[in-house]
Coordinates of N, CA and C in Angstrom, one line a residue:
X1 N 22.7 -32.8 -45.9 CA 23.4 -32.0 -44.4 C 22.5 -31.8 -43.7
X2 N 21.9 -30.8 -44.1 CA 20.9 -29.9 -43.1 C 20.0 -30.8 -42.6
X3 N 19.4 -32.0 -43.5 CA 18.5 -32.9 -42.8 C 19.1 -33.9 -41.7
X4 N 20.2 -34.3 -42.2 CA 21.0 -35.1 -40.9 C 21.1 -34.3 -39.5
X5 N 21.5 -33.0 -39.5 CA 21.6 -31.8 -38.4 C 20.4 -31.7 -37.8
X6 N 19.3 -31.4 -38.9 CA 17.8 -31.6 -38.0 C 17.4 -32.9 -37.2
X7 N 17.8 -33.9 -37.7 CA 17.4 -35.1 -37.0 C 18.6 -35.4 -35.6
X8 N 19.6 -34.6 -35.8 CA 20.6 -35.2 -34.7 C 19.8 -34.1 -33.4
X9 N 19.4 -32.9 -33.7 CA 18.8 -32.1 -32.9 C 17.6 -32.8 -32.3
X10 N 16.9 -33.2 -33.2 CA 15.6 -33.7 -32.4 C 15.7 -34.5 -31.5
X11 N 17.1 -35.7 -32.2 CA 17.2 -36.7 -31.4 C 17.4 -36.2 -29.8
X12 N 18.4 -35.6 -29.8 CA 19.2 -34.9 -28.8 C 17.8 -34.2 -27.3
X13 N 17.0 -33.6 -28.1 CA 16.4 -32.7 -27.8 C 15.1 -34.0 -27.0
X14 N 14.9 -35.4 -27.7 CA 14.2 -36.0 -27.3 C 14.9 -36.8 -26.0
X15 N 16.1 -37.2 -26.2 CA 16.9 -37.7 -25.1 C 17.1 -36.8 -23.7
X16 N 16.7 -35.8 -23.8 CA 16.6 -34.7 -22.8 C 15.3 -34.9 -22.2
X17 N 14.3 -34.8 -23.4 CA 12.9 -34.9 -22.4 C 13.1 -36.4 -21.8
X18 N 13.3 -37.0 -22.5 CA 13.5 -38.6 -21.8 C 13.8 -38.9 -20.1
X19 N 14.9 -38.2 -20.3 CA 15.8 -38.0 -19.1 C 15.6 -37.6 -17.8
X20 N 14.6 -36.1 -18.6 CA 14.2 -35.4 -17.5 C 12.8 -35.9 -16.9
X21 N 12.2 -36.5 -17.4 CA 10.8 -37.4 -17.1 C 11.2 -38.6 -16.7
X22 N 12.3 -39.1 -16.7 CA 12.7 -40.5 -15.9 C 13.1 -40.1 -14.3
X23 N 13.6 -38.6 -14.7 CA 14.1 -37.9 -13.3 C 12.9 -37.9 -12.3
X24 N 12.1 -37.5 -13.1 CA 11.3 -36.7 -12.0 C 10.8 -38.0 -10.9
X25 N 10.4 -37.2 -9.4 CA 10.0 -38.3 -8.6 C 11.5 -38.7 -7.9
X26 N 12.9 -38.8 -8.3 CA 14.0 -39.1 -8.1 C 14.3 -38.2 -6.9
X27 N 15.6 -38.5 -6.3 CA 16.4 -37.8 -5.1 C 17.7 -37.8 -5.3
X28 N 18.1 -37.2 -4.7 CA 19.8 -37.0 -4.6 C 19.9 -37.0 -2.7
X29 N 18.7 -36.7 -2.3 CA 19.1 -36.5 -0.8 C 19.0 -38.2 -0.3
X30 N 20.2 -38.4 0.7 CA 20.6 -39.2 1.4 C 19.3 -39.7 2.3
X31 N 19.0 -39.0 2.5 CA 17.2 -39.6 3.9 C 16.4 -39.7 3.1
X32 N 16.3 -39.9 2.0 CA 15.1 -40.3 0.9 C 14.4 -39.7 0.7
X33 N 14.3 -38.3 0.9 CA 13.2 -37.0 0.5 C 13.1 -37.3 -1.0
X34 N 11.8 -37.0 -1.2 CA 11.2 -37.1 -2.8 C 10.9 -35.9 -2.9
X35 N 10.6 -35.7 -4.2 CA 10.5 -34.5 -4.8 C 8.7 -33.6 -4.2
X36 N 8.2 -34.5 -3.6 CA 6.9 -33.6 -2.6 C 7.5 -32.7 -1.5
X37 N 8.8 -33.4 -0.9 CA 9.3 -32.5 -0.4 C 9.7 -30.8 -0.9
X38 N 9.2 -31.1 -2.1 CA 9.6 -30.0 -2.3 C 8.8 -28.2 -2.2
X39 N 7.6 -28.9 -1.6 CA 6.7 -27.8 -0.8 C 7.2 -27.5 0.8
X40 N 8.2 -28.1 1.3 CA 8.6 -27.9 1.8 C 9.8 -26.6 2.2
X41 N 10.3 -25.8 2.6 CA 11.2 -25.0 2.9 C 12.4 -25.8 3.3
X42 N 13.4 -25.6 2.5 CA 14.6 -26.7 2.9 C 15.3 -26.1 4.3
X43 N 15.8 -27.1 5.0 CA 16.7 -27.0 6.3 C 17.6 -25.6 6.1
X44 N 18.0 -25.5 7.1 CA 19.1 -24.3 7.1 C 19.7 -23.3 8.4
X45 N 20.6 -23.0 8.2 CA 21.3 -22.2 9.7 C 21.2 -20.9 8.8
X46 N 21.9 -20.0 9.7 CA 21.7 -18.7 9.0 C 22.1 -17.4 10.3
X47 N 22.3 -16.8 9.7 CA 22.9 -15.2 10.9 C 22.1 -14.5 10.2
X48 N 21.3 -13.5 11.3 CA 20.8 -11.9 10.9 C 21.7 -11.1 10.6
X49 N 21.0 -9.7 10.2 CA 22.1 -9.0 10.1 C 22.5 -8.3 11.3
X50 N 22.4 -8.6 12.4 CA 22.4 -8.8 13.5 C 23.1 -9.5 14.7
X51 N 23.9 -10.7 13.8 CA 24.8 -11.5 14.0 C 24.0 -12.9 15.0
X52 N 22.8 -12.7 15.0 CA 22.2 -13.9 15.6 C 21.9 -15.0 15.1
X53 N 22.2 -16.4 15.7 CA 21.7 -17.4 14.9 C 20.6 -17.9 14.5
X54 N 19.7 -18.4 13.3 CA 18.7 -18.5 13.0 C 18.7 -19.5 12.3
X55 N 17.4 -20.4 12.1 CA 17.4 -21.7 11.5 C 15.6 -21.6 10.9
X56 N 15.7 -22.7 10.2 CA 14.2 -22.9 9.6 C 13.4 -23.0 10.6
X57 N 13.8 -23.2 11.7 CA 12.8 -23.2 13.1 C 12.4 -22.0 13.1
X58 N 12.5 -20.9 12.5 CA 12.0 -19.4 13.0 C 10.1 -19.5 12.4
X59 N 10.3 -20.4 11.2 CA 8.6 -20.2 10.7 C 7.4 -20.6 11.9
X60 N 8.3 -21.2 12.9 CA 7.1 -21.9 13.9 C 6.4 -20.6 14.9
X61 N 7.3 -19.5 14.6 CA 7.3 -17.8 15.5 C 6.2 -17.6 14.8
X62 N 5.8 -17.2 13.4 CA 5.2 -17.2 12.3 C 3.7 -17.4 11.8
X63 N 2.5 -17.0 11.8 CA 1.8 -17.6 11.3 C 2.1 -17.7 9.7
X64 N 2.9 -16.4 8.9 CA 3.1 -16.8 7.6 C 4.7 -15.8 7.7
X65 N 5.5 -16.2 6.9 CA 6.6 -15.5 6.9 C 6.7 -15.5 5.5
X66 N 7.2 -14.1 4.9 CA 7.2 -13.7 3.5 C 8.7 -13.8 3.5
X67 N 9.1 -14.4 2.3 CA 10.9 -14.5 2.4 C 10.9 -13.9 1.0
X68 N 11.9 -12.8 1.1 CA 12.1 -12.3 -0.1 C 13.9 -11.9 -0.5
X69 N 13.8 -13.1 -1.4 CA 15.7 -13.3 -2.0 C 16.0 -12.2 -2.7
X70 N 17.3 -11.6 -2.2 CA 17.5 -10.2 -3.0 C 19.6 -10.3 -3.0
X71 N 19.6 -9.8 -4.1 CA 21.1 -9.4 -3.9 C 21.5 -7.9 -3.9
X72 N 22.8 -7.7 -4.0 CA 23.1 -6.4 -3.6 C 23.3 -5.4 -5.1
X73 N 23.4 -6.5 -6.1 CA 23.2 -5.4 -7.2 C 22.1 -5.7 -8.1
X74 N 20.7 -5.6 -7.2 CA 19.7 -5.8 -8.1 C 19.0 -4.6 -7.5
X75 N 18.8 -3.5 -8.3 CA 18.0 -2.0 -8.4 C 16.7 -2.5 -7.9
X76 N 16.5 -3.7 -8.8 CA 14.9 -3.3 -8.2 C 14.4 -4.2 -6.9
X77 N 15.5 -5.4 -6.4 CA 15.4 -5.9 -5.0 C 15.6 -4.4 -4.0
X78 N 16.8 -3.6 -3.9 CA 16.8 -2.6 -3.2 C 15.6 -2.0 -3.5
X79 N 15.3 -1.3 -4.6 CA 14.0 -0.5 -4.7 C 12.7 -0.7 -3.7
X80 N 13.0 -1.8 -3.6 CA 11.4 -2.9 -2.5 C 11.4 -2.9 -1.5
X81 N 12.8 -2.2 -1.0 CA 12.7 -2.5 0.7 C 11.8 -1.4 1.5
X82 N 11.8 -0.8 1.3 CA 10.5 0.3 1.5 C 8.9 -0.3 1.7
X83 N 8.4 -1.1 0.8 CA 7.6 -1.7 0.4 C 7.2 -3.3 1.2
X84 N 8.4 -3.9 1.4 CA 8.8 -5.0 2.4 C 8.9 -4.7 3.6
X85 N 9.3 -3.2 4.1 CA 9.6 -2.8 5.3 C 7.7 -2.8 5.9
X86 N 7.1 -1.9 5.2 CA 5.5 -1.7 5.1 C 5.0 -3.0 5.3
X87 N 5.3 -3.5 4.4 CA 4.2 -5.1 4.8 C 5.0 -6.1 5.8
X88 N 6.1 -6.0 6.3 CA 6.4 -6.3 7.6 C 5.6 -5.7 8.7
X89 N 5.4 -4.2 8.7 CA 4.3 -3.9 9.9 C 3.2 -4.2 9.8
X90 N 2.6 -4.2 8.7 CA 1.3 -4.6 8.6 C 1.3 -6.4 9.3
X91 N 2.2 -7.1 8.9 CA 2.2 -8.6 9.1 C 2.3 -9.0 10.9
X92 N 3.0 -7.9 11.3 CA 3.3 -8.1 12.7 C 1.7 -8.3 13.6
X93 N 0.9 -7.3 13.0 CA -0.4 -7.5 13.6 C -0.9 -8.5 13.5
X94 N -0.6 -9.5 11.9 CA -1.4 -10.8 12.1 C -0.9 -11.7 12.7
X95 N 0.8 -11.7 12.8 CA 1.4 -12.7 13.8 C 2.4 -13.0 12.6
X96 N 2.9 -12.4 11.9 CA 4.0 -13.1 10.6 C 4.4 -11.9 10.6
X97 N 5.8 -11.9 9.4 CA 7.1 -11.6 9.3 C 7.5 -11.2 7.8
X98 N 8.3 -10.4 7.2 CA 8.8 -10.5 6.4 C 10.2 -10.9 6.7
X99 N 11.0 -11.8 6.3 CA 12.4 -12.2 6.2 C 13.5 -12.2 4.9
X100 N 14.1 -10.8 4.7 CA 15.2 -11.0 3.4 C 16.1 -12.2 4.0
X101 N 16.7 -12.5 2.2 CA 17.7 -13.4 2.1 C 18.7 -12.9 1.3
X102 N 19.7 -12.3 1.8 CA 20.9 -12.0 1.1 C 21.6 -13.2 0.2
X103 N 21.1 -13.0 -0.7 CA 21.9 -14.7 -1.9 C 23.4 -14.5 -1.9
X104 N 24.3 -13.4 -1.9 CA 25.6 -13.7 -2.2 C 25.7 -13.5 -0.2
X105 N 25.5 -13.4 0.8 CA 25.6 -13.0 1.9 C 27.0 -13.5 2.5
X106 N 27.6 -15.1 1.8 CA 28.7 -15.8 2.3 C 29.6 -14.9 2.3
X107 N 30.0 -13.9 1.8 CA 31.2 -13.3 1.3 C 31.1 -12.1 2.3
X108 N 32.3 -12.1 3.0 CA 32.0 -10.7 3.9 C 32.0 -9.4 3.4
X109 N 32.8 -9.1 2.4 CA 32.2 -7.8 1.9 C 30.4 -7.5 1.3
X110 N 30.7 -8.5 0.7 CA 29.2 -8.8 0.5 C 28.1 -8.2 1.6
X111 N 28.2 -9.3 2.3 CA 27.6 -9.0 3.7 C 27.6 -7.6 4.1
X112 N 29.0 -7.0 4.5 CA 28.8 -5.7 4.8 C 28.3 -4.4 3.7
X113 N 28.2 -4.9 2.5 CA 27.7 -3.9 1.6 C 26.1 -4.1 1.8
X114 N 25.6 -5.4 2.2 CA 24.1 -5.9 2.3 C 23.5 -4.8 3.5
X115 N 24.1 -4.9 4.6 CA 24.0 -4.6 5.8 C 24.1 -2.8 5.7
X116 N 25.1 -2.4 5.0 CA 24.9 -0.8 4.6 C 23.6 -0.3 3.6
X117 N 23.4 -1.4 2.9 CA 21.9 -1.1 1.8 C 20.9 -1.1 2.6
X118 N 20.6 -1.7 3.6 CA 19.8 -2.0 4.5 C 19.7 -0.6 5.6
X119 N 20.6 -0.3 6.3 CA 20.6 0.9 6.6 C 20.4 2.0 6.1
X120 N 20.9 2.2 4.8 CA 20.8 3.4 4.0 C 19.2 3.5 3.7
X121 N 18.6 2.4 3.2 CA 17.0 2.2 2.7 C 16.2 2.3 4.2
X122 N 16.7 2.2 5.4 CA 16.1 2.4 6.9 C 15.1 0.7 6.6
X123 N 15.5 0.2 6.4 CA 14.7 -1.1 6.4 C 15.5 -1.9 7.9
X124 N 14.2 -2.0 8.8 CA 14.6 -2.9 9.8 C 13.7 -4.2 10.1
X125 N 13.3 -5.0 8.9 CA 12.7 -5.9 9.2 C 13.8 -7.5 9.2
X126 N 14.3 -8.1 9.8 CA 14.8 -9.4 9.7 C 15.6 -10.0 8.4
X127 N 17.0 -9.4 7.9 CA 17.7 -9.8 6.7 C 18.7 -10.9 7.5
X128 N 18.7 -12.0 6.6 CA 19.9 -13.4 7.0 C 20.5 -13.4 6.1
X129 N 21.7 -14.3 6.1 CA 22.6 -14.8 5.3 C 22.5 -16.2 5.1
X130 N 22.2 -17.2 4.7 CA 22.3 -18.2 5.0 C 24.0 -19.0 5.2
X131 N 24.2 -19.8 6.5 CA 25.5 -19.9 7.1 C 25.8 -21.7 6.8
X132 N 24.5 -22.5 6.7 CA 24.9 -23.6 6.2 C 23.7 -24.4 5.6
X133 N 23.6 -25.5 5.4 CA 22.3 -25.9 4.6 C 22.3 -26.2 3.1
X134 N 23.0 -27.5 2.2 CA 22.8 -27.7 1.2 C 21.9 -27.3 0.4
X135 N 20.5 -28.1 1.2 CA 19.3 -28.3 0.1 C 19.0 -26.6 0.3
X136 N 19.2 -25.7 1.2 CA 18.9 -24.2 0.7 C 19.7 -23.8 -0.2
X137 N 21.1 -24.0 -0.1 CA 22.1 -23.4 -0.9 C 21.0 -23.8 -2.8
X138 N 20.8 -25.3 -2.5 CA 20.3 -25.5 -3.8 C 19.2 -24.7 -4.1
X139 N 18.5 -24.2 -3.2 CA 17.1 -24.0 -3.8 C 17.7 -22.7 -4.5
X140 N 18.0 -21.9 -3.3 CA 18.6 -20.2 -3.8 C 19.1 -20.3 -5.9
X141 N 19.9 -21.3 -5.7 CA 20.8 -21.5 -7.1 C 19.4 -21.8 -8.1
X142 N 18.4 -22.3 -7.8 CA 17.4 -22.6 -8.6 C 16.4 -21.4 -8.9
X143 N 16.9 -20.2 -8.5 CA 16.3 -18.9 -8.4 C 16.5 -18.5 -9.8
X144 N 15.7 -17.9 -10.5 CA 16.1 -17.4 -11.6 C 15.9 -15.6 -11.9
X145 N 15.2 -15.2 -11.3 CA 14.7 -14.0 -11.1 C 14.9 -13.1 -9.7
X146 N 15.7 -11.8 -9.5 CA 15.2 -11.7 -8.5 C 14.8 -9.9 -8.0
X147 N 13.9 -9.8 -7.6 CA 13.6 -10.2 -6.4 C 12.8 -11.1 -6.5
X148 N 12.5 -12.2 -5.8 CA 11.9 -13.6 -5.8 C 11.1 -13.6 -4.3
X149 N 9.9 -13.8 -4.1 CA 9.3 -13.7 -2.7 C 8.6 -14.9 -2.9
X150 N 8.9 -15.9 -1.4 CA 8.2 -17.2 -1.0 C 7.2 -17.2 0.5
X151 N 6.0 -18.0 0.3 CA 5.5 -17.5 1.4 C 5.6 -19.1 1.9
X152 N 5.7 -18.4 3.3 CA 5.9 -20.2 4.2 C 5.5 -20.0 5.5
X153 N 4.1 -21.3 5.3 CA 3.5 -21.0 7.0 C 4.4 -21.4 7.9
X154 N 3.8 -21.8 8.9 CA 4.4 -22.4 10.3 C 4.9 -23.8 10.7
X155 N 4.5 -24.6 9.9 CA 4.9 -25.8 9.7 C 6.1 -25.8 8.1
X156 N 6.6 -25.0 8.0 CA 7.2 -25.0 6.7 C 7.2 -25.1 5.4
X157 N 6.2 -25.0 5.3 CA 5.7 -25.7 3.9 C 5.6 -24.1 3.4
X158 N 6.1 -24.4 1.7 CA 5.7 -23.2 0.6 C 4.2 -23.1 0.1
X159 N 3.7 -21.7 0.1 CA 2.2 -21.6 -0.5 C 2.4 -20.8 -1.4
X160 N 2.0 -21.6 -2.7 CA 1.9 -21.2 -3.7 C 3.3 -21.2 -4.8
X161 N 3.3 -20.7 -5.6 CA 4.4 -20.6 -6.3 C 5.2 -19.5 -5.7
X162 N 6.7 -19.4 -6.4 CA 7.2 -18.2 -5.7 C 7.0 -16.5 -6.8
X163 N 6.8 -15.7 -6.1 CA 6.4 -14.4 -7.1 C 7.9 -14.0 -7.4
X164 N 7.9 -13.6 -8.7 CA 9.3 -13.0 -9.2 C 9.2 -11.7 -9.7
X165 N 9.8 -10.5 -9.2 CA 9.9 -9.4 -9.7 C 9.3 -8.5 -8.1
X166 N 9.5 -7.3 -8.5 CA 8.5 -6.2 -7.0 C 7.1 -6.7 -6.2
X167 N 7.1 -6.6 -5.1 CA 6.1 -7.2 -4.7 C 5.0 -6.1 -4.6
X168 N 5.4 -4.7 -5.7 CA 4.1 -4.0 -5.7 C 3.3 -4.4 -7.4
X169 N 4.0 -5.1 -7.3 CA 3.3 -5.4 -8.9 C 1.8 -7.3 -8.1
X170 N 2.2 -7.7 -7.0 CA 1.2 -8.4 -7.0 C 0.5 -8.4 -5.8
X171 N 0.1 -7.4 -5.5 CA -0.6 -6.5 -4.0 C -1.7 -7.5 -3.6
X172 N -2.3 -7.9 -4.8 CA -3.7 -8.6 -4.5 C -3.4 -10.2 -4.2
X173 N -2.5 -10.8 -4.8 CA -2.1 -11.9 -4.6 C -1.8 -12.1 -3.4
X174 N -0.7 -11.0 -2.9 CA 0.1 -11.2 -1.6 C -1.0 -11.0 -0.4
X175 N -1.9 -10.4 -0.3 CA -2.7 -10.1 0.5 C -3.7 -11.4 0.3
X176 N -4.0 -11.8 -0.3 CA -4.8 -13.2 -0.4 C -3.7 -14.2 -0.1
X177 N -3.0 -14.5 -0.2 CA -2.5 -15.5 0.4 C -1.7 -15.4 1.9
X178 N -1.2 -14.2 2.2 CA -1.4 -14.0 3.9 C -2.7 -14.2 4.3
X179 N -3.8 -13.7 3.9 CA -5.0 -13.9 4.4 C -5.5 -15.0 4.7
X180 N -4.8 -15.9 3.5 CA -5.3 -17.7 3.9 C -4.9 -18.5 4.5
X181 N -3.4 -17.8 4.8 CA -2.2 -18.5 5.6 C -2.8 -18.4 7.1
X182 N -2.9 -16.8 7.4 CA -3.5 -16.8 8.6 C -4.7 -17.4 9.1
X183 N -6.0 -17.1 8.3 CA -7.1 -17.7 8.5 C -6.5 -19.4 8.7
X184 N -5.5 -19.9 7.6 CA -5.8 -21.6 8.1 C -5.0 -21.8 9.0
X185 N -3.6 -21.3 9.6 CA -3.1 -20.9 10.5 C -3.9 -21.2 12.2
X186 N -5.5 -20.3 12.4 CA -6.0 -19.8 13.3 C -6.9 -20.7 13.4
X187 N -7.0 -21.6 12.8 CA -8.0 -22.8 12.5 C -7.4 -23.9 12.7
X188 N -6.1 -23.9 13.2 CA -5.4 -25.1 13.8 C -5.4 -25.1 14.9

């Protein structure tokens, strides 16, 4: 009986692996986007915490945008707000910006709570809540740890892999990505 159970588990795992390999490079998008588009930040529409409408066109304004995905119940997310504020002030001089993304901001009560957190932490960098864009909702749903930090260049291209955990753990990596992205932007 144990031998049969082992074989069933192995067969199930092999089938799952085969299905995942077979789906690589395929798309569910109607516009024919391929998996290579995963290097681009998905289209979205958002509202900042002051009520202004924002979209992924915001990237064009910055040589580099550092996006921090967070939620209200994440103590590490809230704890790094002042570090993000400092990073935002440093980025301004380089033509960049930090943008926080409140991942639970679709609910009005959670949105009010997120705004209160930002005020309490005296964090003034732009924070948004996504209001539409299924591809961005799907992107957020694939984030497995918070906070998650993503670097985006002027064209909306994601630079490197997302960083999970607080930014103080990655100071050298963050500075390297920012400097390289700004340098590449200046060369265009």
